[in-house]
Amino acid sequence: MSEQIPVKNVSPVKVHKPDSQDAQIRYAPRSRIYVRAVEGPLETFRRFFGLFFLAIFALLPWLQYNGHQAILLDIMEQRFTLFTLTLWPQDLTLLAYIFIVGAFALFFVTTFAGRVWCGFMCPQTTWTFIYIWFEEKIEGSRNKRMKLDERPMDVDKFWRKLLKHLAWITVALLTALTFVGYFTPIGELFVDFVTFNTSFWAGFSVIFFTVCTYGNAGWMREIMCTHMCPYARFQSAMFDKDTLTVAYNPNRGEKRGPRPRKLPHSQLAENGMGDCIDCNLCVQVCPTGIDIRNGLQYECINCGACVDACNGVMDKMNYPKGLISFTSEEELNGGTTHILRPKLIGYFVVLLVMVGLLITNLMMRIPLEVDIIRDRNSLYRETSQGLIENVYTLKILNKSQTRQTYQIEVVGLPDYTFTGQQTISVDGGEVASSPVSVATDAYNLEKAVTDIWFHVSTIDPDGEIVEVNEASKFLYR
């Protein structure tokens, strides 16, 4: 054991400590983004598109149908009313199908055209642009707002800021009242809120969503898109080289830089210049404050504001439009965008299947549900006439929106005697409880447990007959 273990000299490892200056920049508060107004066909389309769905959101809870609110998602009563359709907790599979259809529709649209949901339909984007519109009308254009914030507080600045925040709070309050109106009768909600007579949960919900809307659209804005929204993080899994996204064409735009407007477009290449004049308008109009010229970024919401801004500059310079456009990676590399591709077709097929399953479930849905509860005090008893009797409680749920009359019969038990209501009327959306007893002679029973069915059907010669067979047991011995 005299052998020694050879020792190898190792140079010390250099420890790289984080730069304190980089850390300060990394965790510094964000700079405020002053979004510049832009005009163009995409911006016009986005505005009307957003206003259209905003109008639908605001008007739907006020619609009346057959004397009741057309859309009412009553959580306390566990009843969702959608025009002629009433959904109950037992219809949870329908709600699951609706969510699945929505998810695959989002996947399909994202694979085809990127984050157009974020740029054109997302409530966060819509309300943020509404709040920015109030900023522009009250405080002025982008440059005026920047100068206003740099000024010390004076009377002019105070009343402009006060008026802006009052407008923001008003929009937030109306938004919250409308949203909560989907879950409680909206007419009563507005009256009760103004007169301070709302219930605790209704009042709390209105205040909560008012604060959320005011904070998200007024103060947080792009933070919701860049740091809090999970969709921005997993969207890349749905992208491919043929996905249409807002992109800058570096082959055409570089080398960027200022130049005289009189310089013809045909002479740019001779001077070693591209089409981009480096005006930074694409950055100034971006609601998330990114530079689209740096390539595809997860912060981009595909709103197309930079497209309109750049096309406006190209018009003024007499250059061809499309330096920034909705295009694909394949097209930027000189290829051709393939619209029909396996991934997109796959999403579309699955979407069609799920829509078909949803429609099938809606068509096969029976607006009647029956539950049978046996008497737990005694399995059976013998009557004074010598008959064997079982006692049950029938729970009949009328899942339609109109009053229905039902006929109750027993199937599977010969020569039975029925005691209780064989005809019962139930209001729409209500549950009726009916105790009944069924008796028969012991000679009719071949075994201790007999399978029977309660047959419940509607009595309405003018309408569609709805019937349900609910299984139970008839016990003896």
mmCIF file of C-alpha atoms in Angstrom, residues 55-433:
data_model
loop_
_atom_site.group_PDB
_atom_site.id
_atom_site.type_symbol
_atom_site.label_atom_id
_atom_site.label_comp_id
_atom_site.label_asym_id
_atom_site.label_seq_id
_atom_site.Cartn_x
_atom_site.Cartn_y
_atom_site.Cartn_z
ATOM 1 C CA ALA A 55 -71.710 46.047 -28.802
ATOM 2 C CA ILE A 56 -72.660 42.358 -28.677
ATOM 3 C CA PHE A 57 -71.148 42.083 -25.185
ATOM 4 C CA ALA A 58 -73.057 45.158 -23.987
ATOM 5 C CA LEU A 59 -76.447 44.293 -25.546
ATOM 6 C CA LEU A 60 -76.754 40.532 -25.031
ATOM 7 C CA PRO A 61 -77.659 40.602 -21.312
ATOM 8 C CA TRP A 62 -80.462 43.108 -22.046
ATOM 9 C CA LEU A 63 -82.217 40.832 -24.542
ATOM 10 C CA GLN A 64 -85.506 39.315 -23.355
ATOM 11 C CA TYR A 65 -86.936 35.987 -24.497
ATOM 12 C CA ASN A 66 -90.344 34.635 -23.439
ATOM 13 C CA GLY A 67 -90.509 37.089 -20.553
ATOM 14 C CA HIS A 68 -87.067 36.332 -19.101
ATOM 15 C CA GLN A 69 -83.478 37.396 -19.664
ATOM 16 C CA ALA A 70 -82.301 35.618 -22.816
ATOM 17 C CA ILE A 71 -78.821 34.878 -21.441
ATOM 18 C CA LEU A 72 -78.544 34.392 -17.682
ATOM 19 C CA LEU A 73 -75.795 32.281 -16.121
ATOM 20 C CA ASP A 74 -77.311 31.953 -12.657
ATOM 21 C CA ILE A 75 -74.591 30.331 -10.560
ATOM 22 C CA MET A 76 -76.536 30.543 -7.293
ATOM 23 C CA GLU A 77 -79.471 28.628 -8.811
ATOM 24 C CA GLN A 78 -77.081 26.385 -10.784
ATOM 25 C CA ARG A 79 -78.962 27.163 -13.985
ATOM 26 C CA PHE A 80 -77.627 28.584 -17.263
ATOM 27 C CA THR A 81 -80.293 30.022 -19.577
ATOM 28 C CA LEU A 82 -79.404 30.531 -23.252
ATOM 29 C CA PHE A 83 -82.556 31.639 -25.095
ATOM 30 C CA THR A 84 -84.564 28.379 -25.481
ATOM 31 C CA LEU A 85 -81.885 26.244 -23.827
ATOM 32 C CA THR A 86 -81.499 25.777 -20.083
ATOM 33 C CA LEU A 87 -78.374 23.996 -18.859
ATOM 34 C CA TRP A 88 -78.065 22.358 -15.445
ATOM 35 C CA PRO A 89 -75.118 20.806 -13.592
ATOM 36 C CA GLN A 90 -76.186 17.503 -15.180
ATOM 37 C CA ASP A 91 -75.374 19.059 -18.579
ATOM 38 C CA LEU A 92 -71.716 19.608 -17.706
ATOM 39 C CA THR A 93 -70.604 17.581 -20.720
ATOM 40 C CA LEU A 94 -72.171 20.196 -23.019
ATOM 41 C CA LEU A 95 -70.184 22.939 -21.310
ATOM 42 C CA ALA A 96 -67.035 20.831 -21.692
ATOM 43 C CA TYR A 97 -67.716 20.415 -25.426
ATOM 44 C CA ILE A 98 -68.192 24.190 -25.787
ATOM 45 C CA PHE A 99 -64.805 24.843 -24.157
ATOM 46 C CA ILE A 100 -63.114 22.171 -26.298
ATOM 47 C CA VAL A 101 -64.597 23.653 -29.484
ATOM 48 C CA GLY A 102 -63.377 27.107 -28.414
ATOM 49 C CA ALA A 103 -59.886 25.765 -27.701
ATOM 50 C CA PHE A 104 -59.499 24.022 -31.061
ATOM 51 C CA ALA A 105 -60.930 27.049 -32.881
ATOM 52 C CA LEU A 106 -58.225 29.122 -31.201
ATOM 53 C CA PHE A 107 -55.544 26.571 -32.170
ATOM 54 C CA PHE A 108 -56.756 26.534 -35.782
ATOM 55 C CA VAL A 109 -56.839 30.325 -36.116
ATOM 56 C CA THR A 110 -53.429 30.698 -34.429
ATOM 57 C CA THR A 111 -51.817 28.142 -36.731
ATOM 58 C CA PHE A 112 -53.228 29.982 -39.737
ATOM 59 C CA ALA A 113 -52.816 33.659 -38.766
ATOM 60 C CA GLY A 114 -50.791 33.852 -35.557
ATOM 61 C CA ARG A 115 -52.035 35.838 -32.567
ATOM 62 C CA VAL A 116 -54.913 37.601 -34.319
ATOM 63 C CA TRP A 117 -57.104 36.752 -31.321
ATOM 64 C CA CYS A 118 -54.831 38.926 -29.178
ATOM 65 C CA GLY A 119 -54.732 41.782 -31.655
ATOM 66 C CA PHE A 120 -58.383 41.899 -32.728
ATOM 67 C CA MET A 121 -60.645 40.166 -30.188
ATOM 68 C CA CYS A 122 -58.922 39.891 -26.811
ATOM 69 C CA PRO A 123 -60.806 41.967 -24.171
ATOM 70 C CA GLN A 124 -57.485 43.180 -22.732
ATOM 71 C CA THR A 125 -56.485 44.620 -26.115
ATOM 72 C CA THR A 126 -59.933 46.085 -26.819
ATOM 73 C CA TRP A 127 -60.235 47.860 -23.483
ATOM 74 C CA THR A 128 -56.614 49.037 -23.627
ATOM 75 C CA PHE A 129 -57.257 50.764 -26.960
ATOM 76 C CA ILE A 130 -60.446 52.300 -25.524
ATOM 77 C CA TYR A 131 -58.445 53.719 -22.623
ATOM 78 C CA ILE A 132 -55.742 54.992 -25.010
ATOM 79 C CA TRP A 133 -58.476 56.705 -27.052
ATOM 80 C CA PHE A 134 -59.598 58.615 -23.951
ATOM 81 C CA GLU A 135 -55.964 59.554 -23.297
ATOM 82 C CA GLU A 136 -55.622 61.008 -26.787
ATOM 83 C CA LYS A 137 -58.868 62.955 -26.594
ATOM 84 C CA ILE A 138 -58.170 64.420 -23.135
ATOM 85 C CA GLU A 139 -54.374 64.739 -22.943
ATOM 86 C CA GLY A 140 -53.514 65.049 -26.619
ATOM 87 C CA SER A 141 -51.233 63.228 -29.033
ATOM 88 C CA ARG A 142 -48.227 61.111 -28.066
ATOM 89 C CA ASN A 143 -45.781 64.033 -27.902
ATOM 90 C CA LYS A 144 -48.225 66.167 -25.921
ATOM 91 C CA ARG A 145 -48.772 63.366 -23.398
ATOM 92 C CA MET A 146 -45.037 62.937 -22.928
ATOM 93 C CA LYS A 147 -44.566 66.670 -22.324
ATOM 94 C CA LEU A 148 -47.587 66.752 -20.006
ATOM 95 C CA ASP A 149 -46.082 64.032 -17.799
ATOM 96 C CA GLU A 150 -42.764 65.869 -17.661
ATOM 97 C CA ARG A 151 -44.414 69.064 -16.430
ATOM 98 C CA PRO A 152 -44.890 69.763 -12.723
ATOM 99 C CA MET A 153 -48.450 69.558 -11.468
ATOM 100 C CA ASP A 154 -50.526 72.600 -12.365
ATOM 101 C CA VAL A 155 -54.219 73.326 -12.877
ATOM 102 C CA ASP A 156 -54.245 72.251 -16.529
ATOM 103 C CA LYS A 157 -52.434 68.997 -15.836
ATOM 104 C CA PHE A 158 -54.576 68.271 -12.774
ATOM 105 C CA TRP A 159 -57.947 68.596 -14.508
ATOM 106 C CA ARG A 160 -56.781 66.619 -17.548
ATOM 107 C CA LYS A 161 -55.525 63.757 -15.364
ATOM 108 C CA LEU A 162 -58.686 63.888 -13.236
ATOM 109 C CA LEU A 163 -60.977 63.842 -16.267
ATOM 110 C CA LYS A 164 -59.024 60.951 -17.822
ATOM 111 C CA HIS A 165 -59.227 58.783 -14.715
ATOM 112 C CA LEU A 166 -62.917 59.584 -14.236
ATOM 113 C CA ALA A 167 -63.515 58.414 -17.817
ATOM 114 C CA TRP A 168 -61.486 55.254 -17.145
ATOM 115 C CA ILE A 169 -63.425 54.493 -13.965
ATOM 116 C CA THR A 170 -66.751 55.082 -15.733
ATOM 117 C CA VAL A 171 -65.829 52.642 -18.508
ATOM 118 C CA ALA A 172 -64.603 50.111 -15.938
ATOM 119 C CA LEU A 173 -67.798 50.421 -13.879
ATOM 120 C CA LEU A 174 -70.066 49.990 -16.918
ATOM 121 C CA THR A 175 -67.973 47.010 -18.003
ATOM 122 C CA ALA A 176 -68.239 45.399 -14.568
ATOM 123 C CA LEU A 177 -72.003 45.982 -14.336
ATOM 124 C CA THR A 178 -72.506 44.482 -17.797
ATOM 125 C CA PHE A 179 -70.319 41.470 -17.037
ATOM 126 C CA VAL A 180 -71.994 40.750 -13.688
ATOM 127 C CA GLY A 181 -75.325 41.213 -15.507
ATOM 128 C CA TYR A 182 -74.667 37.910 -17.259
ATOM 129 C CA PHE A 183 -74.861 36.174 -13.876
ATOM 130 C CA THR A 184 -77.705 38.081 -12.202
ATOM 131 C CA PRO A 185 -80.748 39.879 -13.687
ATOM 132 C CA ILE A 186 -79.148 42.945 -15.223
ATOM 133 C CA GLY A 187 -82.109 45.313 -14.921
ATOM 134 C CA GLU A 188 -82.371 44.740 -11.184
ATOM 135 C CA LEU A 189 -78.588 44.917 -10.846
ATOM 136 C CA PHE A 190 -78.321 48.448 -12.276
ATOM 137 C CA VAL A 191 -81.200 49.723 -10.130
ATOM 138 C CA ASP A 192 -79.945 48.019 -6.963
ATOM 139 C CA PHE A 193 -76.382 49.221 -7.507
ATOM 140 C CA VAL A 194 -77.435 52.852 -7.937
ATOM 141 C CA THR A 195 -79.683 52.646 -4.861
ATOM 142 C CA PHE A 196 -77.082 50.676 -2.834
ATOM 143 C CA ASN A 197 -79.413 47.676 -2.433
ATOM 144 C CA THR A 198 -77.349 44.973 -4.115
ATOM 145 C CA SER A 199 -76.568 41.709 -2.396
ATOM 146 C CA PHE A 200 -73.096 41.282 -0.951
ATOM 147 C CA TRP A 201 -71.777 39.048 -3.736
ATOM 148 C CA ALA A 202 -73.274 41.134 -6.558
ATOM 149 C CA GLY A 203 -71.871 44.364 -5.123
ATOM 150 C CA PHE A 204 -68.499 42.786 -4.382
ATOM 151 C CA SER A 205 -68.290 41.369 -7.931
ATOM 152 C CA VAL A 206 -69.060 44.749 -9.525
ATOM 153 C CA ILE A 207 -66.405 46.518 -7.437
ATOM 154 C CA PHE A 208 -63.872 43.717 -8.010
ATOM 155 C CA PHE A 209 -64.239 43.720 -11.795
ATOM 156 C CA THR A 210 -64.250 47.520 -11.875
ATOM 157 C CA VAL A 211 -60.867 47.569 -10.134
ATOM 158 C CA CYS A 212 -59.558 44.793 -12.408
ATOM 159 C CA THR A 213 -60.650 46.562 -15.612
ATOM 160 C CA TYR A 214 -59.287 49.914 -14.441
ATOM 161 C CA GLY A 215 -55.965 48.388 -13.379
ATOM 162 C CA ASN A 216 -55.486 46.076 -16.362
ATOM 163 C CA ALA A 217 -56.420 48.481 -19.174
ATOM 164 C CA GLY A 218 -55.301 51.698 -17.517
ATOM 165 C CA TRP A 219 -52.086 50.818 -15.720
ATOM 166 C CA MET A 220 -50.816 47.320 -16.498
ATOM 167 C CA ARG A 221 -51.645 47.197 -20.212
ATOM 168 C CA GLU A 222 -48.768 45.465 -22.002
ATOM 169 C CA ILE A 223 -47.705 43.694 -18.791
ATOM 170 C CA MET A 224 -50.796 41.506 -19.133
ATOM 171 C CA CYS A 225 -49.662 40.487 -22.636
ATOM 172 C CA THR A 226 -45.928 40.110 -21.969
ATOM 173 C CA HIS A 227 -45.819 38.654 -18.444
ATOM 174 C CA MET A 228 -49.209 37.400 -17.248
ATOM 175 C CA CYS A 229 -51.058 35.933 -20.244
ATOM 176 C CA PRO A 230 -50.145 32.236 -20.679
ATOM 177 C CA TYR A 231 -51.230 32.302 -24.323
ATOM 178 C CA ALA A 232 -48.171 34.357 -25.267
ATOM 179 C CA ARG A 233 -45.949 31.604 -23.867
ATOM 180 C CA PHE A 234 -47.362 28.526 -25.562
ATOM 181 C CA GLN A 235 -48.413 30.084 -28.872
ATOM 182 C CA SER A 236 -45.117 29.138 -30.529
ATOM 183 C CA ALA A 237 -46.120 25.469 -30.298
ATOM 184 C CA MET A 238 -48.827 26.204 -32.881
ATOM 185 C CA PHE A 239 -46.645 28.255 -35.235
ATOM 186 C CA ASP A 240 -44.907 26.841 -38.283
ATOM 187 C CA LYS A 241 -43.064 28.315 -41.257
ATOM 188 C CA ASP A 242 -46.370 28.971 -43.068
ATOM 189 C CA THR A 243 -48.138 30.780 -40.210
ATOM 190 C CA LEU A 244 -49.127 34.316 -41.176
ATOM 191 C CA THR A 245 -47.651 36.803 -38.704
ATOM 192 C CA VAL A 246 -46.753 40.474 -38.708
ATOM 193 C CA ALA A 247 -43.148 40.521 -39.905
ATOM 194 C CA TYR A 248 -40.505 42.886 -41.227
ATOM 195 C CA ASN A 249 -38.722 42.005 -44.467
ATOM 196 C CA PRO A 250 -34.993 42.535 -43.744
ATOM 197 C CA ASN A 251 -33.976 41.609 -47.281
ATOM 198 C CA ARG A 252 -35.855 44.604 -48.541
ATOM 199 C CA GLY A 253 -35.479 46.963 -45.584
ATOM 200 C CA GLU A 254 -31.751 46.756 -44.802
ATOM 201 C CA LYS A 255 -29.594 48.709 -44.695
ATOM 202 C CA ARG A 256 -31.908 51.127 -42.926
ATOM 203 C CA GLY A 257 -31.309 54.812 -42.395
ATOM 204 C CA PRO A 258 -32.510 58.339 -43.233
ATOM 205 C CA ARG A 259 -32.356 59.631 -46.765
ATOM 206 C CA PRO A 260 -33.760 62.539 -48.804
ATOM 207 C CA ARG A 261 -37.299 62.042 -50.006
ATOM 208 C CA LYS A 262 -36.253 62.960 -53.535
ATOM 209 C CA LEU A 263 -33.972 59.915 -53.778
ATOM 210 C CA PRO A 264 -35.718 57.511 -56.209
ATOM 211 C CA HIS A 265 -36.485 53.996 -55.032
ATOM 212 C CA SER A 266 -34.557 52.572 -57.982
ATOM 213 C CA GLN A 267 -31.322 54.176 -56.730
ATOM 214 C CA LEU A 268 -31.456 52.796 -53.170
ATOM 215 C CA ALA A 269 -29.423 49.710 -54.013
ATOM 216 C CA GLU A 270 -26.735 51.799 -55.682
ATOM 217 C CA ASN A 271 -26.377 53.815 -52.462
ATOM 218 C CA GLY A 272 -26.280 50.660 -50.302
ATOM 219 C CA MET A 273 -29.610 51.435 -48.654
ATOM 220 C CA GLY A 274 -32.819 49.519 -48.066
ATOM 221 C CA ASP A 275 -36.422 50.710 -47.918
ATOM 222 C CA CYS A 276 -36.499 51.287 -44.147
ATOM 223 C CA ILE A 277 -35.843 54.954 -43.338
ATOM 224 C CA ASP A 278 -35.483 54.172 -39.599
ATOM 225 C CA CYS A 279 -38.303 56.531 -38.593
ATOM 226 C CA ASN A 280 -39.246 54.288 -35.629
ATOM 227 C CA LEU A 281 -42.967 54.808 -36.245
ATOM 228 C CA CYS A 282 -43.455 51.048 -36.102
ATOM 229 C CA VAL A 283 -42.146 51.121 -32.528
ATOM 230 C CA GLN A 284 -44.150 54.184 -31.490
ATOM 231 C CA VAL A 285 -47.510 52.715 -32.569
ATOM 232 C CA CYS A 286 -46.884 49.278 -31.009
ATOM 233 C CA PRO A 287 -49.047 48.740 -27.880
ATOM 234 C CA THR A 288 -46.414 46.437 -26.365
ATOM 235 C CA GLY A 289 -43.468 48.686 -27.283
ATOM 236 C CA ILE A 290 -41.448 46.179 -29.335
ATOM 237 C CA ASP A 291 -39.425 46.746 -32.482
ATOM 238 C CA ILE A 292 -40.842 44.413 -35.118
ATOM 239 C CA ARG A 293 -37.597 44.779 -37.081
ATOM 240 C CA ASN A 294 -35.891 42.559 -34.494
ATOM 241 C CA GLY A 295 -37.829 39.540 -35.771
ATOM 242 C CA LEU A 296 -40.650 37.422 -34.354
ATOM 243 C CA GLN A 297 -41.190 38.140 -30.645
ATOM 244 C CA TYR A 298 -43.663 36.626 -28.228
ATOM 245 C CA GLU A 299 -44.764 40.124 -27.153
ATOM 246 C CA CYS A 300 -46.198 40.815 -30.631
ATOM 247 C CA ILE A 301 -50.017 40.597 -30.561
ATOM 248 C CA ASN A 302 -50.514 40.789 -34.351
ATOM 249 C CA CYS A 303 -52.649 43.930 -34.151
ATOM 250 C CA GLY A 304 -51.159 45.240 -37.408
ATOM 251 C CA ALA A 305 -50.603 48.807 -36.154
ATOM 252 C CA CYS A 306 -47.006 48.749 -37.386
ATOM 253 C CA VAL A 307 -48.203 47.575 -40.809
ATOM 254 C CA ASP A 308 -50.411 50.649 -41.243
ATOM 255 C CA ALA A 309 -47.697 52.982 -39.912
ATOM 256 C CA CYS A 310 -45.043 51.582 -42.237
ATOM 257 C CA ASN A 311 -47.344 51.574 -45.265
ATOM 258 C CA GLY A 312 -48.110 55.231 -44.597
ATOM 259 C CA VAL A 313 -44.395 56.040 -44.620
ATOM 260 C CA MET A 314 -43.872 54.021 -47.811
ATOM 261 C CA ASP A 315 -46.640 56.041 -49.481
ATOM 262 C CA LYS A 316 -44.981 59.310 -48.533
ATOM 263 C CA MET A 317 -41.617 58.078 -49.831
ATOM 264 C CA ASN A 318 -43.194 56.665 -53.024
ATOM 265 C CA TYR A 319 -41.915 53.193 -52.115
ATOM 266 C CA PRO A 320 -43.868 49.952 -52.562
ATOM 267 C CA LYS A 321 -45.948 48.946 -49.554
ATOM 268 C CA GLY A 322 -45.434 45.742 -47.629
ATOM 269 C CA LEU A 323 -42.088 46.309 -45.905
ATOM 270 C CA ILE A 324 -43.965 45.207 -42.785
ATOM 271 C CA SER A 325 -46.900 42.926 -43.544
ATOM 272 C CA PHE A 326 -48.836 39.824 -42.604
ATOM 273 C CA THR A 327 -46.586 37.187 -44.118
ATOM 274 C CA SER A 328 -44.965 33.868 -43.314
ATOM 275 C CA GLU A 329 -41.409 32.798 -42.608
ATOM 276 C CA GLU A 330 -41.505 30.694 -45.750
ATOM 277 C CA GLU A 331 -42.411 33.714 -47.878
ATOM 278 C CA LEU A 332 -39.744 35.895 -46.255
ATOM 279 C CA ASN A 333 -37.172 33.262 -47.245
ATOM 280 C CA GLY A 334 -38.264 33.450 -50.874
ATOM 281 C CA GLY A 335 -40.718 30.552 -50.871
ATOM 282 C CA THR A 336 -44.486 30.311 -51.167
ATOM 283 C CA THR A 337 -46.874 30.113 -48.229
ATOM 284 C CA HIS A 338 -48.702 26.783 -48.098
ATOM 285 C CA ILE A 339 -52.215 27.348 -46.820
ATOM 286 C CA LEU A 340 -53.255 23.686 -46.845
ATOM 287 C CA ARG A 341 -50.807 21.746 -44.698
ATOM 288 C CA PRO A 342 -51.137 18.695 -42.418
ATOM 289 C CA LYS A 343 -51.058 20.623 -39.134
ATOM 290 C CA LEU A 344 -53.768 23.088 -40.158
ATOM 291 C CA ILE A 345 -55.912 20.362 -41.721
ATOM 292 C CA GLY A 346 -55.553 18.288 -38.538
ATOM 293 C CA TYR A 347 -56.804 21.114 -36.335
ATOM 294 C CA PHE A 348 -59.684 21.744 -38.748
ATOM 295 C CA VAL A 349 -60.741 18.087 -38.776
ATOM 296 C CA VAL A 350 -60.653 17.855 -34.979
ATOM 297 C CA LEU A 351 -62.610 21.114 -34.771
ATOM 298 C CA LEU A 352 -65.285 19.727 -37.110
ATOM 299 C CA VAL A 353 -65.489 16.507 -35.077
ATOM 300 C CA MET A 354 -65.922 18.405 -31.806
ATOM 301 C CA VAL A 355 -68.549 20.710 -33.338
ATOM 302 C CA GLY A 356 -70.377 17.616 -34.606
ATOM 303 C CA LEU A 357 -70.272 16.019 -31.153
ATOM 304 C CA LEU A 358 -71.545 19.229 -29.578
ATOM 305 C CA ILE A 359 -74.461 19.479 -32.028
ATOM 306 C CA THR A 360 -75.235 15.764 -31.571
ATOM 307 C CA ASN A 361 -75.332 16.126 -27.791
ATOM 308 C CA LEU A 362 -77.594 19.164 -28.091
ATOM 309 C CA MET A 363 -79.955 17.321 -30.450
ATOM 310 C CA MET A 364 -80.055 14.208 -28.238
ATOM 311 C CA ARG A 365 -80.505 16.175 -25.020
ATOM 312 C CA ILE A 366 -83.778 15.331 -23.253
ATOM 313 C CA PRO A 367 -85.336 18.295 -21.387
ATOM 314 C CA LEU A 368 -86.494 16.031 -18.566
ATOM 315 C CA GLU A 369 -84.663 14.283 -15.752
ATOM 316 C CA VAL A 370 -86.059 11.868 -13.192
ATOM 317 C CA ASP A 371 -84.401 10.643 -9.992
ATOM 318 C CA ILE A 372 -85.854 7.814 -7.881
ATOM 319 C CA ILE A 373 -85.195 7.759 -4.131
ATOM 320 C CA ARG A 374 -86.315 4.666 -2.189
ATOM 321 C CA ASP A 375 -87.765 4.902 1.295
ATOM 322 C CA ARG A 376 -84.863 4.072 3.625
ATOM 323 C CA ASN A 377 -87.011 3.386 6.706
ATOM 324 C CA SER A 378 -88.294 0.038 5.431
ATOM 325 C CA LEU A 379 -87.425 -2.101 2.443
ATOM 326 C CA TYR A 380 -91.065 -3.121 1.981
ATOM 327 C CA ARG A 381 -94.240 -3.570 3.956
ATOM 328 C CA GLU A 382 -97.427 -5.613 3.757
ATOM 329 C CA THR A 383 -100.681 -3.662 3.438
ATOM 330 C CA SER A 384 -104.007 -4.525 5.091
ATOM 331 C CA GLN A 385 -105.144 -6.014 1.747
ATOM 332 C CA GLY A 386 -102.169 -8.402 1.811
ATOM 333 C CA LEU A 387 -100.233 -6.604 -0.925
ATOM 334 C CA ILE A 388 -96.470 -6.033 -0.899
ATOM 335 C CA GLU A 389 -95.768 -2.280 -1.027
ATOM 336 C CA ASN A 390 -92.610 -0.267 -1.769
ATOM 337 C CA VAL A 391 -92.391 3.504 -1.221
ATOM 338 C CA TYR A 392 -90.451 5.886 -3.467
ATOM 339 C CA THR A 393 -89.895 9.626 -3.902
ATOM 340 C CA LEU A 394 -89.775 10.873 -7.499
ATOM 341 C CA LYS A 395 -87.700 13.981 -8.256
ATOM 342 C CA ILE A 396 -88.838 15.361 -11.623
ATOM 343 C CA LEU A 397 -86.703 18.122 -13.153
ATOM 344 C CA ASN A 398 -88.305 20.088 -15.988
ATOM 345 C CA LYS A 399 -85.243 21.224 -17.983
ATOM 346 C CA SER A 400 -87.345 23.179 -20.462
ATOM 347 C CA GLN A 401 -88.471 26.786 -20.015
ATOM 348 C CA THR A 402 -92.240 26.178 -20.131
ATOM 349 C CA ARG A 403 -94.661 24.482 -17.751
ATOM 350 C CA GLN A 404 -95.099 20.765 -18.503
ATOM 351 C CA THR A 405 -97.519 18.089 -17.322
ATOM 352 C CA TYR A 406 -96.150 14.573 -16.898
ATOM 353 C CA GLN A 407 -97.780 11.126 -16.710
ATOM 354 C CA ILE A 408 -96.162 8.559 -14.385
ATOM 355 C CA GLU A 409 -96.401 4.812 -15.030
ATOM 356 C CA VAL A 410 -94.587 1.707 -13.759
ATOM 357 C CA VAL A 411 -93.146 -0.827 -16.203
ATOM 358 C CA GLY A 412 -91.997 -4.342 -15.296
ATOM 359 C CA LEU A 413 -94.464 -5.062 -12.448
ATOM 360 C CA PRO A 414 -97.748 -6.884 -13.262
ATOM 361 C CA ASP A 415 -101.101 -5.924 -11.714
ATOM 362 C CA TYR A 416 -99.673 -3.138 -9.564
ATOM 363 C CA THR A 417 -101.509 -0.564 -7.509
ATOM 364 C CA PHE A 418 -100.192 3.006 -7.695
ATOM 365 C CA THR A 419 -100.762 5.411 -4.815
ATOM 366 C CA GLY A 420 -99.838 9.070 -5.297
ATOM 367 C CA GLN A 421 -99.914 11.575 -8.137
ATOM 368 C CA GLN A 422 -99.836 9.867 -11.515
ATOM 369 C CA THR A 423 -100.172 13.241 -13.224
ATOM 370 C CA ILE A 424 -97.980 16.129 -12.095
ATOM 371 C CA SER A 425 -97.318 19.627 -13.480
ATOM 372 C CA VAL A 426 -93.875 21.242 -13.176
ATOM 373 C CA ASP A 427 -92.906 24.807 -14.066
ATOM 374 C CA GLY A 428 -90.021 25.422 -16.445
ATOM 375 C CA GLY A 429 -86.664 25.065 -14.741
ATOM 376 C CA GLU A 430 -88.212 23.718 -11.537
ATOM 377 C CA VAL A 431 -87.962 20.434 -9.620
ATOM 378 C CA ALA A 432 -91.076 18.658 -8.297
ATOM 379 C CA SER A 433 -90.939 16.069 -5.527
#
